[in-house]
Amino acid sequence: MSLALPVRKYDAIVVGAGGSGMRASLELARAGLKTAVLTKVFPTRSHTVAAQGGIAAPLANSTEDNWHWHMYDTVKGSDYLGDQDAIEYMCRRANEVVVELEHMGMPFDRLENGKIYQRPFGGHTQDYGSAKMAMRACAAADRTGHAMLHTLYQQNLRANTQFLVEWMALDLIRDPQDGAVVGVTALEMETGEVSILQAKAVLFATGGAGRIYAASTNAFINTGDGLGIAARAGVPLQDMEFWQFHPTGVYGAGVLITEGVRGEGGYLINKDGERFMERYAPNAKDLASRDVVSRAMTTEIKEGRGCGPEADHVLLKLDHLGPEVINQRLPGIREIAIKFANADPVREPVPVVPTVHYQMGGIPTNYLGRVVVHEGSNHESIVPGFYAAGECACVSVHGANRLGTNSLLDLLVFGKASGEQVVKDLQTSPKPHRNLPKDAGEQTRARLARLEAAGSGERVADVFAELRRTMQAHCGVFRFPDDLAKGVERMKAVAERAARVYIQDKARTFNTARVEALELDNLVETAMSTIVSAEARKESRGAQARADFPERDDKNWMKHTLWYKEGNRLAYKPVQLKPFTVEAFEPKARTY
Amino acid sequence: MDAAADSRSKEMRLRWKCRRGLLELDLVLETYLQRTRYDGELVELLDLPDNEIWDFVSGRRDDYEQRFAGIVARLRAT
Ligand SMILES: Cc1cc2nc3c(=O)[nH]c(=O)nc-3n(C[C@H](O)[C@H](O)[C@H](O)COP(=O)(O)OP(=O)(O)OC[C@H]3O[C@@H](n4cnc5c(N)ncnc54)[C@H](O)[C@@H]3O)c2cc1C
């Protein structure tokens, strides 16, 4: 391919049309910037649609509450790895963004007095971690994410945002002078044509990458494209060792079974029928926090008390609740269990395993959504023209562990903040587009040309399956030193195989095999950054639980990991422990 | 476009339309597509929001339009 790629010019490009991308694009379109939003799938089909639980905001509609308490919970939940400036910023803007969403038409559940109804959620407390729960989660029935996406989509249509649907971003284009981002290459699936989208600002909102694990609650589109693209362009990935596991994903399928089941009295048993959580958490039992339950389940399986022919899962028992409770108070659960576990929970227990759910790490940004890298002694050197928000970004508000309902809040606050920052950057000192570098698009052309030319090699599906198996076996809930070291080697072999994949279908138009091959490159970067970062961090903190270093080590490890693709190397930067206006929360043991 | 290329393109388009926001649907549709290359009714069903499709497929709701009766039954049997 020697022909130059066609170029389209915009003021700003947003990659991703989930909650964060559409919240950001709304700011851009309303400010009158010529904006394009790229998305692999139709906007309202983004993975945000799956969110059920709610959005955190200290509105204090049902219980006393304020942003200080919310901030404390978030800092503690992060196991003190979260940046306290960003956390303060998020909690202080929470009420504003949720009320704004209400005014846009979001159908929140309501109290009799008309205010937004709020429910309790794990880890959200009153009065700095007291035993009293804060009612802080705002929801729209069990369809919060769906309602949020539809609301934001309608607002964007009104603001004349231009959506490029079924367009896949492939690589970043950076100015070699100072590393500024000046555009992306992208594939229009319908035609198979690759273009350069040139812009003064590029904002990534590509979501999570949970598909790197064999057991995942994430939909198939969550392949970590933004992470792979950034890493290939020399941007480090931050804190990738931290992945949240949800205790109850359906064995073999991943589909999430809500905590509500255990809230209603369901409990976990091992192959002997023992209610094992009584041993691990005598008080909270099956309702202990996600990481505690996931670790207990994994220990049972490791010690040979797992169920099934492979002894590789445990069972969630709820038949004792009776069909009425199951049907009425746990809508949808029976259908999921029957469909994906072939078990009717009214009669028999449901096989479950800890299942990867959420990525705390990502592209490093500051609280204004600007991508920052580490340069010499400056940990916060700004990459001009590059912004990120949502699950693909690491602000970092979630640190080593995210609290439920804080992710949707993150999308709204930092989607908005990053959009505002782009507008400010483009409008306070208006400049023409920079020239594209001479080799713009070359990286993409080379990737596509290799796929085009290869007549034999590895199958995408085989390499992907091996990648997921490797991550599951070597970098799961519990991390063992030998496993991790072997896992890094196994991942290197996966990466080598991925470089040799070929596709049989060479058609130009709507070639899903090509798309999947391109996604595989992003999965490889995400998985590699995860396992290398996990192997190096010699402590247990939040979602990283090491058998050989079971304690948190603030003296040596209260720092953010940065993984660079080049050289597969790591660097570290300090955690921002100083909030803007309040006293810092000093690290304490994280007990609930 | 010749007929073979045309039907390939339709199949591929459907395949991509089956990439959804809900994992539940990804899984059901993946299995369904292993046996069926193309299904015009499915193409139309996939224009509905994810949660609505899942409600129909899982049997939580039965108030789908008559034109979807066939495909909903086929997906329920998947
Ligand atoms: C089952 C489930 C339930 C959850 N429940 C809750 C909850 O109750 N509360 C809560 O706070 N959090 C919840 N979470 C987490 C939360 O839903 C996600 O973190 C959040 O929705 C991610 O939003 P996002 O905007 O970052 O990305 P997404 O919504 O995943 O959107 C990503 C977008 O990027 C696009 N994209 C990706 N790659 C490319 C590319 N290469 N080119 C073009 N476009 C691309 C996609 O098409 C999509 O539009 C839940 C998660 C799961 C899995």
XYZ file of C-alpha atoms and ligand atoms in Angstrom:
723
model
C 0.000 0.000 0.000
C 1.816 3.083 -1.114
C -1.094 5.458 -1.613
C -1.414 8.231 0.922
C -4.292 7.777 3.329
C -7.252 10.149 2.998
C -7.333 12.855 5.674
C -10.367 14.302 7.476
C -9.956 17.330 9.713
C -11.761 18.046 12.985
C -11.224 20.314 15.944
C -11.575 17.370 18.288
C -11.990 13.617 18.095
C -13.445 11.457 20.815
C -12.773 7.741 20.539
C -15.573 5.881 22.319
C -19.280 6.586 22.764
C -19.936 5.045 26.166
C -20.852 7.120 29.214
C -17.514 8.917 29.415
C -17.135 9.584 25.691
C -20.642 10.962 25.276
C -20.354 13.117 28.406
C -17.143 14.595 27.004
C -18.432 15.080 23.459
C -21.420 16.967 24.797
C -19.106 19.689 26.128
C -17.257 19.863 22.820
C -20.322 19.991 20.601
C -22.040 22.542 22.834
C -18.964 24.762 22.606
C -19.317 24.659 18.844
C -16.192 22.638 18.142
C -16.214 20.470 15.053
C -16.241 17.118 16.819
C -16.376 13.523 15.662
C -17.081 10.616 17.999
C -15.794 7.265 16.747
C -17.293 4.062 18.008
C -16.944 0.395 17.151
C -20.612 -0.218 17.890
C -23.747 1.901 17.960
C -23.384 4.379 20.889
C -26.182 3.009 23.082
C -24.714 -0.481 22.697
C -21.514 0.513 24.496
C -20.704 -1.545 27.554
C -21.969 1.151 29.932
C -25.402 -0.301 29.078
C -24.620 -3.246 31.384
C -24.320 -1.170 34.573
C -27.148 -1.887 36.974
C -26.266 -0.792 40.491
C -26.164 2.965 40.222
C -24.171 6.188 40.366
C -22.653 7.459 43.610
C -23.355 11.037 44.713
C -23.667 12.443 48.257
C -26.993 14.143 47.584
C -28.155 13.292 51.114
C -31.715 12.685 49.942
C -32.288 9.764 52.307
C -29.467 9.816 54.841
C -27.150 12.548 56.012
C -24.185 12.688 53.659
C -21.483 14.972 52.276
C -18.535 14.893 49.884
C -16.006 14.592 52.711
C -17.453 11.231 53.743
C -17.622 10.082 50.160
C -14.020 11.136 49.678
C -12.923 9.231 52.768
C -14.658 6.054 51.559
C -13.071 6.362 48.133
C -9.559 6.934 49.509
C -9.927 3.997 51.887
C -11.508 1.812 49.201
C -8.542 2.572 46.927
C -6.296 1.129 49.657
C -4.531 4.509 49.678
C -3.288 4.235 46.112
C -5.839 6.743 44.794
C -4.662 10.313 44.158
C -6.327 12.442 46.798
C -6.503 15.585 44.669
C -8.457 13.754 41.961
C -10.659 12.014 44.532
C -11.545 15.325 46.181
C -12.319 16.778 42.764
C -14.588 13.852 41.847
C -16.529 13.822 45.102
C -17.001 17.599 45.079
C -18.437 17.550 41.580
C -20.601 14.454 42.061
C -23.830 16.215 42.979
C -23.466 18.689 40.129
C -23.050 16.046 37.415
C -25.836 13.825 38.721
C -28.323 16.702 39.032
C -27.313 17.822 35.558
C -28.058 14.342 34.239
C -31.428 14.496 35.976
C -32.168 17.758 34.190
C -31.200 16.177 30.884
C -34.037 13.727 31.437
C -32.439 10.723 33.133
C -35.312 8.678 34.623
C -33.924 8.205 38.131
C -35.989 6.308 40.717
C -37.633 8.825 43.032
C -38.710 9.302 46.600
C -42.263 10.317 47.385
C -41.106 13.908 47.759
C -39.859 13.823 44.176
C -36.154 13.767 44.996
C -33.844 11.102 43.585
C -34.097 7.837 45.531
C -30.740 6.593 46.822
C -29.756 3.167 48.056
C -26.852 1.826 50.100
C -23.912 0.135 48.391
C -20.840 -1.705 49.712
C -18.076 0.517 51.076
C -20.160 3.714 51.147
C -20.534 4.872 54.751
C -21.497 7.810 56.918
C -19.166 9.719 59.175
C -15.780 8.502 57.899
C -16.246 4.776 57.931
C -18.747 4.346 60.753
C -20.953 1.278 60.817
C -23.832 3.310 59.351
C -24.228 2.959 55.593
C -24.681 6.061 53.452
C -27.516 5.901 50.933
C -25.561 7.322 48.042
C -26.329 5.251 44.931
C -28.728 6.849 42.412
C -30.302 4.338 40.067
C -32.865 3.930 37.333
C -34.342 0.559 38.334
C -31.769 -2.115 37.383
C -31.117 -0.264 34.110
C -28.965 2.659 35.227
C -26.307 2.378 32.526
C -28.910 1.947 29.808
C -30.814 5.045 30.928
C -27.614 7.049 31.169
C -26.486 6.138 27.645
C -29.870 6.972 26.133
C -30.017 10.304 27.946
C -26.529 11.306 26.829
C -27.124 10.120 23.273
C -30.254 12.261 22.927
C -28.417 15.295 24.282
C -25.591 14.747 21.826
C -27.983 14.517 18.904
C -29.476 17.819 19.997
C -26.010 19.377 20.201
C -25.161 18.113 16.690
C -22.346 15.798 17.671
C -21.201 13.835 14.646
C -20.987 10.090 15.302
C -18.827 7.854 13.150
C -20.454 4.517 13.935
C -18.637 1.252 13.222
C -15.359 3.075 12.917
C -12.397 1.584 14.716
C -9.465 3.730 15.826
C -6.179 1.960 15.118
C -3.145 4.068 16.013
C -2.189 7.485 17.345
C -0.349 10.042 15.285
C 2.156 12.088 17.275
C 4.298 15.039 16.309
C 7.909 13.840 16.629
C 8.972 17.340 17.788
C 7.264 17.265 21.177
C 5.117 14.137 21.194
C 1.878 16.089 20.765
C -1.047 14.023 19.536
C -2.302 15.313 16.182
C -4.746 12.618 15.143
C -5.572 8.930 14.816
C -5.823 6.431 12.026
C -9.160 4.664 11.805
C -10.859 1.896 9.880
C -14.351 2.398 8.540
C -15.713 -1.122 8.766
C -18.394 -0.735 6.119
C -15.930 0.163 3.341
C -12.724 -1.210 4.791
C -11.115 2.154 4.117
C -8.458 3.484 6.480
C -8.270 7.261 7.031
C -6.316 9.739 9.036
C -8.523 11.780 11.331
C -6.551 14.908 12.055
C -7.451 16.973 15.106
C -6.204 19.527 17.599
C -7.383 17.330 20.442
C -7.866 13.559 20.710
C -9.820 12.208 23.675
C -9.837 8.488 24.471
C -12.894 6.960 26.144
C -12.557 3.384 24.937
C -13.652 1.617 28.131
C -12.259 -1.475 29.833
C -10.427 -4.572 28.686
C -11.879 -7.366 30.799
C -11.687 -9.783 27.875
C -8.025 -10.492 28.703
C -9.264 -13.005 31.307
C -10.962 -16.315 30.555
C -13.603 -15.536 33.176
C -14.922 -12.017 32.547
C -18.154 -10.129 33.131
C -17.277 -7.823 30.242
C -18.886 -7.886 26.805
C -16.843 -8.982 23.773
C -16.152 -5.373 22.667
C -14.017 -4.685 25.758
C -10.659 -5.393 24.167
C -8.624 -2.498 25.574
C -8.124 -0.725 22.256
C -7.323 2.641 23.814
C -4.686 1.040 26.021
C -3.045 -0.810 23.145
C -3.044 2.266 20.927
C -1.533 4.447 23.647
C 1.101 1.856 24.541
C 2.175 1.418 20.907
C 2.572 5.186 20.691
C 4.958 5.255 23.646
C 2.506 6.346 26.348
C 2.891 4.309 29.571
C 0.009 2.426 31.190
C -0.527 3.026 34.899
C -1.387 0.586 37.713
C -2.395 -2.208 35.352
C -1.898 -4.904 37.998
C -5.127 -3.830 39.673
C -8.214 -5.637 38.363
C -11.375 -6.034 40.382
C -12.851 -9.525 40.522
C -16.533 -9.985 41.160
C -17.117 -13.093 43.314
C -20.112 -14.435 41.477
C -19.723 -14.751 37.742
C -21.459 -17.810 36.254
C -18.862 -20.565 35.809
C -17.924 -20.975 32.161
C -19.881 -17.932 30.970
C -18.839 -14.968 33.141
C -22.284 -13.411 33.334
C -22.574 -11.484 36.572
C -24.898 -12.583 39.356
C -25.572 -9.528 41.481
C -24.511 -9.175 45.106
C -28.231 -8.849 45.792
C -28.491 -12.655 45.772
C -26.254 -12.905 48.806
C -28.017 -9.872 50.262
C -31.262 -11.838 50.169
C -29.687 -14.794 51.966
C -27.974 -16.825 49.263
C -24.585 -18.267 50.241
C -21.545 -20.039 48.832
C -20.679 -23.700 49.454
C -17.697 -25.902 48.582
C -17.710 -29.520 47.385
C -18.426 -30.756 50.915
C -21.490 -28.553 51.062
C -19.760 -26.386 53.672
C -20.675 -22.705 53.980
C -17.006 -21.778 53.894
C -17.329 -17.993 54.231
C -18.064 -18.553 57.919
C -14.424 -19.485 58.325
C -13.006 -16.507 56.412
C -15.313 -13.707 57.568
C -17.199 -14.831 60.679
C -19.220 -11.608 60.878
C -19.966 -10.469 57.338
C -19.764 -14.033 55.951
C -20.978 -14.067 52.328
C -21.503 -10.312 52.413
C -17.867 -9.441 53.044
C -16.301 -7.145 50.442
C -15.726 -8.375 46.897
C -11.998 -8.957 47.276
C -12.385 -10.885 50.537
C -15.030 -13.238 49.119
C -13.103 -13.734 45.872
C -9.943 -14.662 47.763
C -11.808 -17.114 49.984
C -13.354 -18.824 46.954
C -9.967 -19.090 45.277
C -8.410 -20.579 48.400
C -11.143 -23.233 48.555
C -10.489 -24.156 44.937
C -6.669 -24.126 45.358
C -6.933 -26.378 48.404
C -8.962 -28.974 46.550
C -12.435 -28.170 47.817
C -13.750 -26.894 44.498
C -16.758 -28.466 42.786
C -17.271 -30.267 39.499
C -15.065 -32.741 37.618
C -12.224 -30.197 37.443
C -12.790 -29.010 41.039
C -12.506 -25.494 39.645
C -15.544 -23.601 40.922
C -17.828 -23.295 43.961
C -21.604 -23.201 44.249
C -24.016 -20.405 45.048
C -26.958 -21.836 46.919
C -30.273 -20.024 46.916
C -32.916 -22.744 46.574
C -33.681 -22.359 50.316
C -34.991 -18.861 49.600
C -37.979 -20.340 47.800
C -39.341 -19.517 44.333
C -41.187 -16.415 45.521
C -38.149 -14.563 46.815
C -36.117 -15.660 43.804
C -38.719 -14.580 41.279
C -39.819 -11.390 42.941
C -36.801 -9.936 44.626
C -34.114 -11.197 42.305
C -35.516 -10.500 38.855
C -33.527 -11.957 35.988
C -31.309 -14.177 38.144
C -33.235 -17.362 37.485
C -33.164 -16.734 33.732
C -29.393 -16.168 33.795
C -28.727 -19.321 35.818
C -30.906 -21.498 33.603
C -29.532 -20.099 30.372
C -25.825 -20.048 31.230
C -25.349 -22.602 34.006
C -28.107 -24.964 33.049
C -29.185 -24.849 36.684
C -32.568 -23.756 37.957
C -31.709 -21.964 41.202
C -35.126 -22.781 42.618
C -33.969 -26.404 42.805
C -30.171 -26.523 42.589
C -27.115 -24.374 43.354
C -25.442 -22.291 40.639
C -21.755 -22.857 39.778
C -19.775 -19.622 40.137
C -16.165 -18.377 40.066
C -14.500 -15.035 40.847
C -14.729 -13.202 37.548
C -12.804 -10.204 36.304
C -14.997 -7.144 36.285
C -13.240 -3.791 36.253
C -9.833 -2.361 35.442
C -8.537 0.220 37.896
C -5.460 1.077 35.810
C -5.199 2.731 32.431
C -3.848 5.720 30.545
C -2.373 8.130 33.117
C -4.223 11.441 33.338
C -4.509 14.315 35.764
C -7.866 15.387 37.215
C -8.552 17.540 34.165
C -8.385 14.572 31.834
C -5.039 15.540 30.302
C -2.744 12.604 29.634
C 0.420 12.976 31.688
C 3.711 11.139 31.438
C 6.763 10.859 33.550
C 9.743 12.822 32.272
C 12.895 13.150 34.316
C 11.817 14.500 37.677
C 8.470 15.734 36.358
C 5.824 13.065 36.974
C 3.062 15.083 35.384
C 4.425 16.190 32.048
C 1.454 16.886 29.771
C 1.133 15.230 26.361
C -0.232 18.102 24.269
C -3.461 17.293 22.449
C -4.132 14.009 24.289
C -6.911 13.426 26.821
C -8.581 10.349 28.331
C -11.595 9.600 30.526
C -13.609 6.673 31.839
C -12.482 3.118 32.443
C -9.560 3.394 29.983
C -8.081 6.264 32.000
C -6.245 6.133 35.316
C -6.865 9.473 37.031
C -6.404 7.773 39.585
C -9.531 7.868 41.725
C -9.961 4.119 42.219
C -6.356 3.354 43.154
C -5.973 -0.337 43.953
C -9.694 -1.037 44.308
C -12.868 0.641 43.057
C -16.008 1.089 45.107
C -19.235 0.002 43.405
C -21.109 2.922 41.730
C -17.982 5.083 41.643
C -17.245 4.154 38.053
C -20.356 5.702 36.539
C -19.564 8.788 38.614
C -16.014 8.774 37.238
C -17.461 8.721 33.685
C -19.620 11.763 34.344
C -17.124 13.875 36.299
C -14.049 13.201 34.217
C -15.965 12.983 30.944
C -17.187 16.484 31.652
C -13.868 17.757 33.024
C -11.855 16.487 30.087
C -14.372 17.966 27.651
C -14.162 21.314 29.429
C -10.378 21.162 29.331
C -10.329 20.499 25.573
C -12.627 23.468 25.002
C -10.426 25.655 27.160
C -7.229 24.522 25.468
C -8.622 25.065 21.973
C -10.428 28.308 22.627
C -8.050 30.249 24.861
C -5.220 30.091 22.366
C -6.696 29.185 18.992
C -4.125 27.738 16.652
C -4.346 26.130 13.221
C -3.934 22.356 12.892
C -0.358 21.249 13.143
C 1.150 19.649 10.079
C 1.002 15.886 10.034
C 4.366 14.185 10.353
C 5.768 12.747 7.122
C 5.233 9.168 8.196
C 1.679 9.708 9.499
C -0.260 6.480 9.245
C 2.812 4.389 8.517
C 2.445 2.274 11.661
C -1.120 1.372 10.700
C -0.221 0.702 7.096
C 2.515 -1.656 8.184
C 0.160 -3.582 10.478
C -2.445 -3.929 7.768
C 0.076 -4.792 5.086
C 1.431 -7.625 7.204
C -2.051 -9.043 7.710
C -2.727 -8.653 4.000
C 0.414 -10.482 2.949
C 0.419 -13.332 5.453
C -0.833 -16.528 3.807
C -0.295 -18.705 6.834
C 0.501 -18.399 10.519
C -1.344 -18.408 13.801
C -5.129 -18.254 14.068
C -6.452 -15.212 15.927
C -8.904 -17.290 17.962
C -6.175 -19.688 19.141
C -3.820 -16.966 20.282
C -6.650 -15.098 21.993
C -7.728 -18.246 23.848
C -4.168 -18.877 24.994
C -3.866 -15.260 26.167
C -7.017 -15.523 28.263
C -5.988 -18.875 29.731
C -2.557 -17.509 30.612
C -3.951 -14.495 32.446
C -6.511 -16.594 34.264
C -3.982 -19.189 35.408
C -1.086 -16.878 36.262
C -2.504 -13.532 37.260
C -5.846 -14.188 38.946
C -7.322 -13.330 42.305
C -4.383 -14.738 44.244
C -0.910 -14.253 42.879
C 1.888 -16.720 43.538
C 5.512 -15.828 42.777
C 6.272 -18.859 40.573
C 2.995 -18.519 38.722
C 3.664 -14.869 37.978
C 7.198 -15.415 36.732
C 6.098 -18.297 34.501
C 3.108 -16.265 33.383
C 5.322 -13.423 32.169
C 7.266 -15.902 30.023
C 4.059 -17.468 28.733
C 2.701 -14.018 27.846
C 5.890 -13.240 25.917
C 5.282 -16.387 23.895
C 1.678 -15.272 23.313
C 2.920 -11.876 22.113
C 5.285 -13.560 19.666
C 2.476 -15.717 18.338
C 0.238 -12.669 18.030
C 2.824 -11.044 15.783
C 2.413 -13.994 13.377
C -1.369 -14.199 13.099
C -2.962 -14.417 9.712
C -6.499 -14.125 8.408
C -8.036 -16.146 5.641
C -10.666 -13.626 4.661
C -8.943 -10.766 2.860
C -12.103 -8.998 1.720
C -12.028 -5.231 2.113
C -15.561 -4.527 3.214
C -16.907 -5.509 6.609
C -14.093 -7.850 7.424
C -14.676 -8.891 11.037
C -11.676 -11.243 10.953
C -9.425 -8.257 10.288
C -11.056 -6.309 13.106
C -10.478 -9.176 15.517
C -6.855 -9.486 14.474
C -6.370 -5.766 15.116
C -8.104 -6.056 18.487
C -5.755 -8.889 19.431
C -2.795 -6.487 19.327
C -4.543 -4.351 21.946
C -5.391 -7.328 24.148
C -1.727 -8.342 24.084
C -0.520 -4.919 25.302
C -3.144 -4.883 28.032
C -2.371 -8.384 29.251
C 1.393 -7.900 29.113
C 1.243 -4.656 31.074
C -0.948 -6.360 33.681
C 1.195 -9.393 34.337
C 4.539 -7.584 34.227
C 3.270 -4.930 36.660
C 1.791 -7.591 38.962
C 4.965 -9.640 38.997
C 7.022 -6.608 40.017
C 4.797 -5.297 42.827
C 5.990 -7.126 45.924
C 3.079 -6.377 48.230
C -0.638 -6.974 48.625
C -2.844 -3.923 48.195
C -6.475 -3.722 47.116
C -6.981 -6.058 44.187
C -3.379 -7.262 44.118
C -3.124 -10.175 46.561
C 0.261 -11.910 46.650
C 0.757 -15.135 48.529
C 4.418 -14.319 49.218
C 3.821 -10.696 50.303
C 0.474 -10.771 52.088
C 0.735 -7.268 53.632
C 0.459 -3.765 52.263
C 3.880 -2.138 52.263
C 3.447 1.638 52.316
C 7.109 2.298 52.839
C 8.217 0.707 49.583
C 5.111 0.427 47.472
C 2.888 3.417 47.971
C 3.551 4.411 44.379
C 1.949 4.120 40.965
C 3.297 1.637 38.432
C 3.989 2.816 34.894
C 4.503 0.151 32.209
C 6.153 0.993 28.894
C 5.742 -1.224 25.866
C 9.202 -0.343 24.638
C 11.549 -2.682 26.463
C 8.616 -4.103 28.450
C 9.909 -1.929 31.289
C 8.485 -0.343 34.434
C 8.861 2.978 36.191
C 7.128 4.349 39.274
C 5.712 7.677 40.345
C 4.473 8.915 43.718
C 0.847 8.825 44.795
C -0.663 12.312 45.145
C -1.407 12.311 48.852
C -2.391 15.976 49.122
C -5.987 16.912 48.470
C -6.816 20.481 47.355
C -8.616 21.930 50.350
C -8.813 19.334 53.107
C -6.346 17.459 55.247
C -4.870 14.334 53.710
C -6.300 10.996 54.775
C -3.398 9.105 56.277
C -3.100 5.418 55.396
C -4.740 3.029 57.839
C -5.407 -0.697 57.706
C -8.361 -1.314 55.387
C -10.846 -3.287 57.466
C -14.607 -3.342 57.119
C -21.147 -6.740 -6.380
C -21.582 -10.415 -7.243
C -24.035 -12.555 -5.315
C -21.422 -14.416 -3.260
C -19.691 -11.239 -2.176
C -23.032 -9.685 -1.399
C -24.127 -12.514 0.876
C -20.733 -12.626 2.567
C -20.963 -8.946 3.292
C -24.473 -9.366 4.728
C -23.286 -12.177 6.969
C -20.318 -10.204 8.213
C -22.462 -7.178 8.892
C -24.812 -9.328 10.964
C -21.876 -10.868 12.793
C -20.693 -7.435 13.869
C -24.196 -6.306 14.802
C -24.168 -9.209 17.249
C -21.404 -7.524 19.234
C -23.486 -6.070 22.024
C -23.139 -4.143 25.244
C -24.511 -7.036 27.318
C -22.389 -10.151 27.688
C -25.595 -12.210 27.981
C -26.447 -11.365 24.379
C -22.896 -11.817 23.088
C -22.970 -15.382 24.395
C -26.387 -16.340 23.062
C -25.740 -14.764 19.683
C -22.306 -16.343 19.375
C -23.836 -19.783 19.820
C -26.674 -19.001 17.451
C -24.304 -17.824 14.716
C -22.295 -21.018 14.909
C -25.275 -22.744 13.328
C -26.875 -19.971 11.319
C -24.965 -17.846 8.866
C -27.689 -15.346 8.169
C -31.091 -14.519 9.612
C -33.020 -11.491 8.349
C -35.344 -11.431 11.347
C -32.355 -11.302 13.646
C -31.001 -8.291 11.767
C -34.181 -6.406 12.593
C -34.396 -7.612 16.178
C -30.882 -6.304 16.758
C -32.080 -2.735 16.245
C -33.834 -2.925 19.627
C -32.007 -1.871 22.809
C -29.902 -4.571 24.453
C -31.983 -4.873 27.599
C -35.186 -5.305 25.658
C -33.706 -8.053 23.482
C -32.373 -9.826 26.560
C -35.764 -9.591 28.297
C -37.366 -11.310 25.295
C -34.664 -13.931 24.854
C -34.512 -14.810 28.551
C -38.291 -15.074 28.778
C -38.613 -12.245 31.271
C -41.007 -10.477 28.889
C -43.290 -11.733 26.131
C -44.593 -8.455 24.723
C -42.470 -8.475 21.575
C -43.893 -7.550 18.192
C -45.410 -10.428 16.267
C -42.762 -10.154 13.532
C -40.151 -11.210 16.106
C -41.982 -14.337 17.293
C -39.862 -16.658 15.138
C -36.456 -15.284 15.979
C -37.253 -14.906 19.690
C -38.289 -18.580 19.790
C -35.112 -19.618 17.975
C -32.911 -17.616 20.339
C -34.744 -18.951 23.382
C -33.974 -22.444 22.164
C -30.273 -21.612 21.738
C -21.995 -6.095 34.347
C -21.433 -4.769 34.815
C -22.125 -3.977 35.712
C -21.623 -2.757 36.158
N -22.352 -2.003 37.038
C -21.868 -0.794 37.450
C -22.635 0.036 38.321
O -23.747 -0.296 38.714
N -22.104 1.217 38.723
C -20.871 1.651 38.308
O -20.455 2.734 38.695
N -20.136 0.881 37.459
C -20.603 -0.313 37.021
N -19.846 -1.083 36.162
C -18.639 -0.495 35.571
C -19.019 0.534 34.503
O -20.197 0.118 33.863
C -17.934 0.737 33.446
O -16.721 0.990 34.085
C -18.250 1.918 32.532
O -19.535 1.780 31.993
C -17.247 2.115 31.423
O -17.669 3.220 30.625
P -16.751 3.888 29.535
O -17.444 5.103 29.032
O -15.390 4.079 30.073
O -16.621 2.788 28.397
P -17.718 1.919 27.589
O -19.100 2.179 27.981
O -17.222 0.529 27.616
O -17.574 2.489 26.129
C -16.418 2.288 25.345
C -16.667 2.903 23.983
O -15.455 2.898 23.241
C -15.705 2.425 21.940
N -14.441 1.878 21.431
C -13.620 0.996 22.037
N -12.551 0.774 21.259
C -12.688 1.536 20.151
C -11.920 1.735 18.966
N -10.762 1.105 18.747
N -12.387 2.590 18.026
C -13.584 3.224 18.205
N -14.341 3.076 19.298
C -13.891 2.233 20.252
C -16.827 1.447 22.089
O -17.508 1.273 20.864
C -17.683 2.167 23.129
O -18.505 3.113 22.491
C -20.343 -2.307 35.711
C -19.639 -3.084 34.806
C -20.148 -4.317 34.368
C -19.337 -5.152 33.440
